[in-house]
Amino acid sequence: MLLPPPTAAAISCSSALCRRLAAEIGAAGGWVGFDHFMELALYTPGLGYYAGGSHKFGAAGDFVTAPEIGPAFAQTLAAQAAQLLALSAPRIVEVGAGSGQLAADLLRELELRGLLPESYGILELSGELQERQRQTIAASVPHLLRRVHWLERLPEYFDGLVLANEVLDAMPVHLVVWTTTGAAERGVSTVDGQFVWVDRPASGRLLERAQALAAECALPPGYLSEISLTVDAWVAEWAAILGRGALLLIDYGFPRREYYHWQRATGTLMCHYRHQAHAEPFYLPGLQDITAHVDFTAVVEAGCAAGLELLGYSTQSNFLFNCGLSDVLARTPATDASHYLPLASSVNKLVSPAEMGELFKVIALGKGITEPLLGFVRGDRSATL
Ligand SMILES: C[S@@+](CC[C@H](N)C(=O)[O-])C[C@H]1O[C@@H](n2cnc3c(N)ncnc32)[C@H](O)[C@@H]1O
C-alpha cells in the first residue's frame, strides 16, 4: 500500500492516539471490540480523526461528500426539506454537519424560496468541526448565522426535519466472523506495541443479530462483515424524540440481502486517507477516516420497532431528480460555459451510477407525515428493504 506520507506533527498526534488506544485495550483486560477501537480512533477529543485538526473534507482532505462537490446537492435537497417543514414544523436539526457546507447552502436556498426554517440546530460530536461549521456559515450566509445553534446533546422532543448526510457510515461497527462453530466477534489486542486482530465468541445482542443474519442470509463459514448496533440505537433514540416530522438519512449502503451477499465475504469496512481507499484500520489511527456501508434494512427495522414509519427509500439519483435537480441545472444557461461546465460535472458526480448515484441511498422515516414525499414519487425502492 503506497500512501502519501504524513507530516511529523501528524505522526506525533497519531502516536499519541495509539498510546491512548493501547492503554484502553490494557485497561479492558487486553481486548476491545472493534466498535470501541473505531469510536476512539474517530472521536477521541483532540486526537480522533473527526475530533482532531486534520482537514478531512474536500479536495485538500481525504474524501469528498455530496455537499462538498458543489451547491446543487443542497439546492435540490431544499425542495424535500421545504415539503417536510411544511408538513411538520419549521425547524431543522442537522446531525454531523462536517464542514458546515450543507447547512450554509441549504439555508441560502430555503431563503431564496422564501421558506427559511425558524431554527437550524447542528448536533456535532467534534468541537473542531463545530468551529469550522460556524466559520463556513459566517462566511457564506452571515445574516443567517443567528438562526443556527449548536446542540450539546440530543433534544428531549423535536418536531421538524432531522437531516444526516454520511453520518451513519461514520458510526462504530462491530466486526463479526461467522464460523462453523458459531459467530465470533473480531476485536483488537496488542502484541509488542502493535495492534492485532483477535476473535472471541460473540455474545448478547450482537450474537442475536449475528445468528439472525446467518439464518436469513445463509452466510458461509469464514464470512466476515459488520453489524452496527450504534446505528440501531441512534435511530431508536430519534424515534423517541420525534413528535411530528422525519429523519432524512443519506448514505452509501444496501438493503440487507445485498449487504450480506455471500460474494461480499470480507464486509464493507473502508478507510480513507488523502483520496485513497484501503482496508487497513490500524494504519495511522487518527489520520484516516474509517467507515462501513449502511444496512438500510436494519435502519428500517430499528425505526419501525421504535414507532417510526418508512416514508421512502430510493437511490440518490432518483431522489435528486424527483426533487428537481434538472430545474436546478437549468438555472444556469449552457452558454455560460464557465459556470455551466463545473455545475454539470458536479451533477454528474451526484447522479452517475458509476459515482454516487446508485451506491448512495436516501431513506425517510417519520411520524405524523401522511402525504407522499416529493423525493420518492418515482423509483421508490422501499419494497427491496
Ligand atoms: C463523513 S462526515 C460527513 C459530514 C457532512 N455531513 C458531509 O456530508 O460533508 C461524518 C460526520 O458525522 C459526525 N458524527 C458521527 N457520529 C455522530 C453522532 N452520533 N452525532 C453527531 N455527529 C456525528 C462526524 O463528527 C462528522 O462530522
XYZ file of N, CA and C in Angstrom, residues 244-370:
381
model
N -43.658 15.111 15.474
C -44.165 15.104 14.100
C -43.006 15.549 13.211
N -42.677 14.745 12.221
C -41.575 15.116 11.340
C -40.892 13.885 10.778
N -39.663 14.074 10.310
C -38.983 12.958 9.640
C -37.477 13.011 9.818
N -36.886 11.819 9.764
C -35.432 11.670 9.632
C -35.172 11.472 8.147
N -34.285 12.274 7.581
C -33.897 12.102 6.181
C -32.414 11.758 6.194
N -32.108 10.504 5.859
C -30.743 9.994 6.021
C -30.181 9.621 4.655
N -28.999 10.139 4.366
C -28.389 9.905 3.051
C -27.036 9.250 3.293
N -26.820 8.127 2.634
C -25.557 7.434 2.890
C -25.338 6.339 1.866
N -24.123 5.761 1.879
C -23.896 4.636 0.981
C -24.218 3.338 1.704
N -24.835 2.425 0.965
C -25.205 1.166 1.586
C -26.223 0.432 0.748
N -26.752 -0.647 1.350
C -27.631 -1.547 0.610
C -28.751 -2.069 1.512
N -29.793 -2.652 0.893
C -30.715 -3.475 1.675
C -29.956 -4.707 2.177
N -30.469 -5.332 3.228
C -29.731 -6.434 3.887
C -29.303 -7.547 2.939
N -30.190 -8.000 2.056
C -29.867 -9.136 1.172
C -28.659 -8.835 0.297
N -28.516 -7.579 -0.055
C -27.392 -7.187 -0.898
C -26.137 -6.957 -0.038
N -26.346 -6.391 1.144
C -25.218 -6.101 2.051
C -24.522 -7.403 2.435
N -25.354 -8.365 2.909
C -24.775 -9.627 3.379
C -24.857 -10.682 2.274
N -24.510 -10.272 1.066
C -24.478 -11.214 -0.053
C -23.250 -12.114 0.129
N -23.404 -13.402 -0.228
C -22.279 -14.322 0.029
C -21.012 -13.898 -0.696
N -21.154 -13.132 -1.806
C -19.943 -12.713 -2.538
C -19.216 -11.548 -1.850
N -19.915 -10.837 -0.949
C -19.264 -9.725 -0.233
C -18.686 -10.300 1.059
N -17.749 -11.235 0.927
C -17.361 -12.089 2.051
C -16.387 -11.430 3.018
N -15.902 -10.229 2.712
C -14.988 -9.563 3.658
C -15.562 -8.236 4.141
N -16.867 -8.066 3.996
C -17.526 -6.886 4.561
C -17.292 -5.619 3.751
N -17.591 -4.488 4.398
C -17.527 -3.202 3.679
C -16.650 -2.183 4.397
N -15.921 -2.615 5.425
C -15.100 -1.663 6.185
C -14.065 -1.006 5.260
N -13.962 0.289 5.343
C -13.112 1.024 4.399
C -12.472 2.211 5.118
N -11.230 2.501 4.750
C -10.546 3.669 5.325
C -10.224 4.639 4.193
N -10.261 5.942 4.513
C -9.948 6.952 3.509
C -8.839 7.847 4.011
N -7.785 7.930 3.211
C -6.655 8.787 3.552
C -6.185 9.458 2.265
N -6.312 10.780 2.237
C -5.897 11.563 1.057
C -6.416 10.967 -0.266
N -7.708 10.724 -0.300
C -8.389 10.253 -1.506
C -7.949 8.862 -1.959
N -7.328 8.117 -1.037
C -7.015 6.721 -1.336
C -7.887 5.887 -0.406
N -8.527 4.875 -0.961
C -9.353 3.993 -0.136
C -8.587 2.695 0.094
N -8.609 2.209 1.328
C -7.956 0.931 1.626
C -8.681 0.290 2.807
N -8.243 -0.872 3.230
C -8.986 -1.605 4.265
C -8.112 -1.917 5.486
N -7.244 -0.970 5.884
C -6.310 -1.208 6.997
C -6.598 -0.240 8.146
N -7.544 -0.554 9.027
C -7.903 0.414 10.076
C -6.794 0.683 11.093
N -5.730 -0.174 11.108
C -4.643 0.078 12.066
C -3.606 1.058 11.497
N -3.785 1.458 10.223
C -2.839 2.380 9.602
C -3.074 3.785 10.161
N -2.072 4.374 10.792
C -2.101 5.745 11.294
C -3.443 6.150 11.908
N -3.844 5.513 13.017
C -5.108 5.882 13.657
C -5.166 7.388 13.929
N -6.306 7.967 13.681
C -6.492 9.409 13.906
C -6.243 10.241 12.666
N -5.512 9.669 11.686
C -5.217 10.440 10.474
C -6.081 10.008 9.303
N -6.838 8.954 9.479
C -7.658 8.482 8.365
C -9.086 8.195 8.834
N -10.003 8.329 7.898
C -11.398 8.019 8.178
C -11.584 6.496 8.173
N -12.501 6.013 8.994
C -12.868 4.587 8.983
C -14.385 4.547 8.822
N -14.877 3.800 7.866
C -16.322 3.796 7.623
C -16.794 2.383 7.278
N -18.097 2.199 7.373
C -18.712 0.968 6.858
C -20.000 1.361 6.160
N -20.388 0.589 5.160
C -21.648 0.849 4.472
C -22.813 0.646 5.451
N -23.973 1.141 5.052
C -25.143 1.082 5.925
C -26.067 -0.055 5.481
N -26.514 -0.865 6.444
C -27.546 -1.878 6.198
C -28.888 -1.165 6.382
N -29.506 -0.741 5.257
C -30.723 0.067 5.358
C -31.914 -0.745 5.877
N -31.864 -2.075 5.728
C -32.940 -2.884 6.313
C -32.891 -2.771 7.844
N -31.675 -2.762 8.395
C -31.539 -2.617 9.854
C -32.046 -1.248 10.301
N -31.803 -0.213 9.481
C -32.267 1.143 9.821
C -33.803 1.148 9.911
N -34.452 0.531 8.921
C -35.917 0.499 8.926
C -36.433 -0.319 10.108
N -35.803 -1.469 10.339
C -36.269 -2.319 11.448
C -36.158 -1.576 12.778
N -35.028 -0.907 12.973
C -34.832 -0.181 14.249
C -35.851 0.951 14.365
N -36.069 1.661 13.255
C -37.000 2.800 13.280
C -38.431 2.335 13.505
N -38.847 1.316 12.763
C -40.248 0.868 12.849
C -40.523 0.240 14.219
N -39.531 -0.500 14.760
C -39.725 -1.093 16.096
C -39.903 0.004 17.142
N -39.372 1.196 16.870
C -39.437 2.290 17.853
C -40.535 3.297 17.507
N -41.395 2.964 16.533
C -42.575 3.809 16.301
C -42.512 4.720 15.090
N -41.464 4.585 14.261
C -41.407 5.398 13.039
C -42.045 4.633 11.887
N -42.377 5.389 10.859
C -42.955 4.787 9.657
C -41.975 5.028 8.515
N -41.803 4.042 7.644
C -40.948 4.243 6.468
C -41.695 5.116 5.468
N -41.093 6.257 5.103
C -41.768 7.203 4.194
C -41.204 7.129 2.783
N -40.038 6.513 2.619
C -39.470 6.385 1.287
C -38.031 5.924 1.347
N -37.616 5.225 0.289
C -36.228 4.737 0.184
C -35.887 4.710 -1.296
N -34.816 5.368 -1.659
C -34.506 5.450 -3.083
C -33.005 5.657 -3.284
N -32.574 5.570 -4.534
C -31.189 5.916 -4.817
C -31.063 7.446 -4.771
N -29.847 7.915 -4.537
C -29.620 9.370 -4.514
C -30.009 9.989 -5.852
N -29.712 9.264 -6.930
C -30.016 9.771 -8.254
C -31.522 9.995 -8.430
N -32.325 8.966 -8.143
C -33.789 9.111 -8.254
C -34.304 10.223 -7.365
N -33.807 10.226 -6.147
C -34.281 11.212 -5.166
C -34.019 12.631 -5.677
N -32.812 12.869 -6.174
C -32.469 14.239 -6.601
C -33.257 14.638 -7.850
N -33.447 13.704 -8.773
C -34.261 14.061 -9.956
C -35.702 14.346 -9.533
N -36.241 13.534 -8.611
C -37.607 13.782 -8.125
C -37.718 15.160 -7.465
N -36.631 15.596 -6.856
C -36.651 16.890 -6.136
C -36.312 18.068 -7.054
N -36.146 17.828 -8.343
C -35.978 18.952 -9.265
C -34.544 19.289 -9.614
N -33.669 18.274 -9.635
C -32.269 18.537 -9.995
C -32.147 19.158 -11.386
N -32.991 18.704 -12.320
C -32.908 19.250 -13.684
C -33.232 20.738 -13.680
N -34.183 21.160 -12.836
C -34.521 22.590 -12.764
C -33.356 23.391 -12.185
N -32.691 22.808 -11.205
C -31.520 23.497 -10.608
C -30.446 23.668 -11.687
N -30.239 22.618 -12.479
C -29.242 22.677 -13.553
C -29.634 23.737 -14.591
N -30.944 23.796 -14.878
C -31.425 24.711 -15.931
C -31.344 26.183 -15.520
N -31.106 26.458 -14.230
C -30.972 27.856 -13.799
C -29.750 28.518 -14.438
N -28.746 27.679 -14.784
C -27.517 28.220 -15.378
C -27.536 27.911 -16.873
N -27.543 28.920 -17.732
C -27.591 28.637 -19.173
C -26.328 27.906 -19.647
N -26.519 26.943 -20.525
C -25.380 26.153 -21.019
C -24.390 27.029 -21.776
N -24.850 28.175 -22.262
C -23.949 29.084 -22.990
C -22.951 29.757 -22.037
N -23.281 29.769 -20.757
C -22.377 30.354 -19.748
C -21.406 29.252 -19.302
N -20.464 28.933 -20.208
C -19.637 27.732 -20.024
C -18.859 27.738 -18.704
N -18.368 28.902 -18.267
C -17.508 28.908 -17.070
C -18.297 28.503 -15.821
N -19.610 28.724 -15.810
C -20.404 28.275 -14.666
C -21.075 26.928 -14.939
N -21.509 26.751 -16.190
C -22.293 25.560 -16.508
C -21.434 24.282 -16.438
N -20.204 24.352 -16.945
C -19.402 23.119 -17.015
C -19.087 22.546 -15.631
N -18.614 23.380 -14.656
C -18.402 22.793 -13.322
C -19.704 22.298 -12.677
N -20.810 23.017 -12.946
C -22.096 22.585 -12.384
C -22.494 21.226 -12.971
N -22.388 21.109 -14.303
C -22.768 19.853 -14.961
C -21.879 18.709 -14.470
N -20.601 19.010 -14.229
C -19.690 17.971 -13.752
C -20.078 17.536 -12.328
N -20.474 18.505 -11.479
C -20.867 18.143 -10.107
C -22.172 17.334 -10.129
N -23.095 17.707 -11.002
C -24.363 16.966 -11.095
C -24.080 15.531 -11.555
N -23.156 15.394 -12.491
C -22.806 14.061 -12.971
C -22.279 13.189 -11.814
N -21.439 13.777 -10.953
C -20.910 13.003 -9.805
C -22.043 12.568 -8.883
N -23.017 13.444 -8.689
C -24.111 13.136 -7.754
C -25.023 12.022 -8.252
N -25.213 11.951 -9.587
C -26.239 11.024 -10.099
C -25.712 9.869 -10.946
N -24.469 9.953 -11.395
C -23.975 8.883 -12.261
C -23.931 7.556 -11.503
N -24.393 6.463 -12.128
C -24.326 5.153 -11.456
C -22.886 4.750 -11.150
N -21.930 5.287 -11.905
C -20.532 4.935 -11.658
C -19.950 5.749 -10.499
N -20.657 6.790 -10.055
C -20.148 7.619 -8.945
C -21.080 7.445 -7.734
N -21.859 8.509 -7.387
C -22.663 8.410 -6.163
C -24.127 8.016 -6.417
N -24.553 8.046 -7.670
C -25.981 7.950 -7.980
C -26.684 6.711 -7.480
N -26.027 5.539 -7.599
C -26.680 4.277 -7.242
C -26.274 3.778 -5.865
N -24.984 3.930 -5.536
C -24.495 3.415 -4.252
C -25.097 4.196 -3.084
N -25.244 5.500 -3.269
C -25.826 6.328 -2.213
C -27.340 6.210 -2.251
N -27.932 6.085 -1.046
C -29.382 5.961 -0.930
C -29.902 7.064 -0.023
N -31.180 7.333 -0.179
C -31.852 8.279 0.705
C -33.008 7.519 1.342
N -33.108 7.629 2.658
C -34.225 6.976 3.352
C -34.918 8.008 4.226
N -36.244 7.960 4.251
C -37.006 8.861 5.124
C -37.873 8.015 6.045
N -37.764 8.315 7.341
C -38.576 7.644 8.365
C -39.244 8.742 9.168
N -40.527 8.593 9.471
C -41.148 9.719 10.162
C -42.335 9.352 11.011
N -42.924 10.398 11.553
C -44.137 10.277 12.379
C -45.094 11.384 11.988
N -46.355 11.040 11.818
C -47.380 12.055 11.578
C -47.305 12.699 10.208
N -46.577 12.064 9.260
C -46.489 12.610 7.896
C -47.360 11.711 7.009
N -48.412 12.281 6.441
C -49.344 11.424 5.700
C -49.236 11.606 4.185
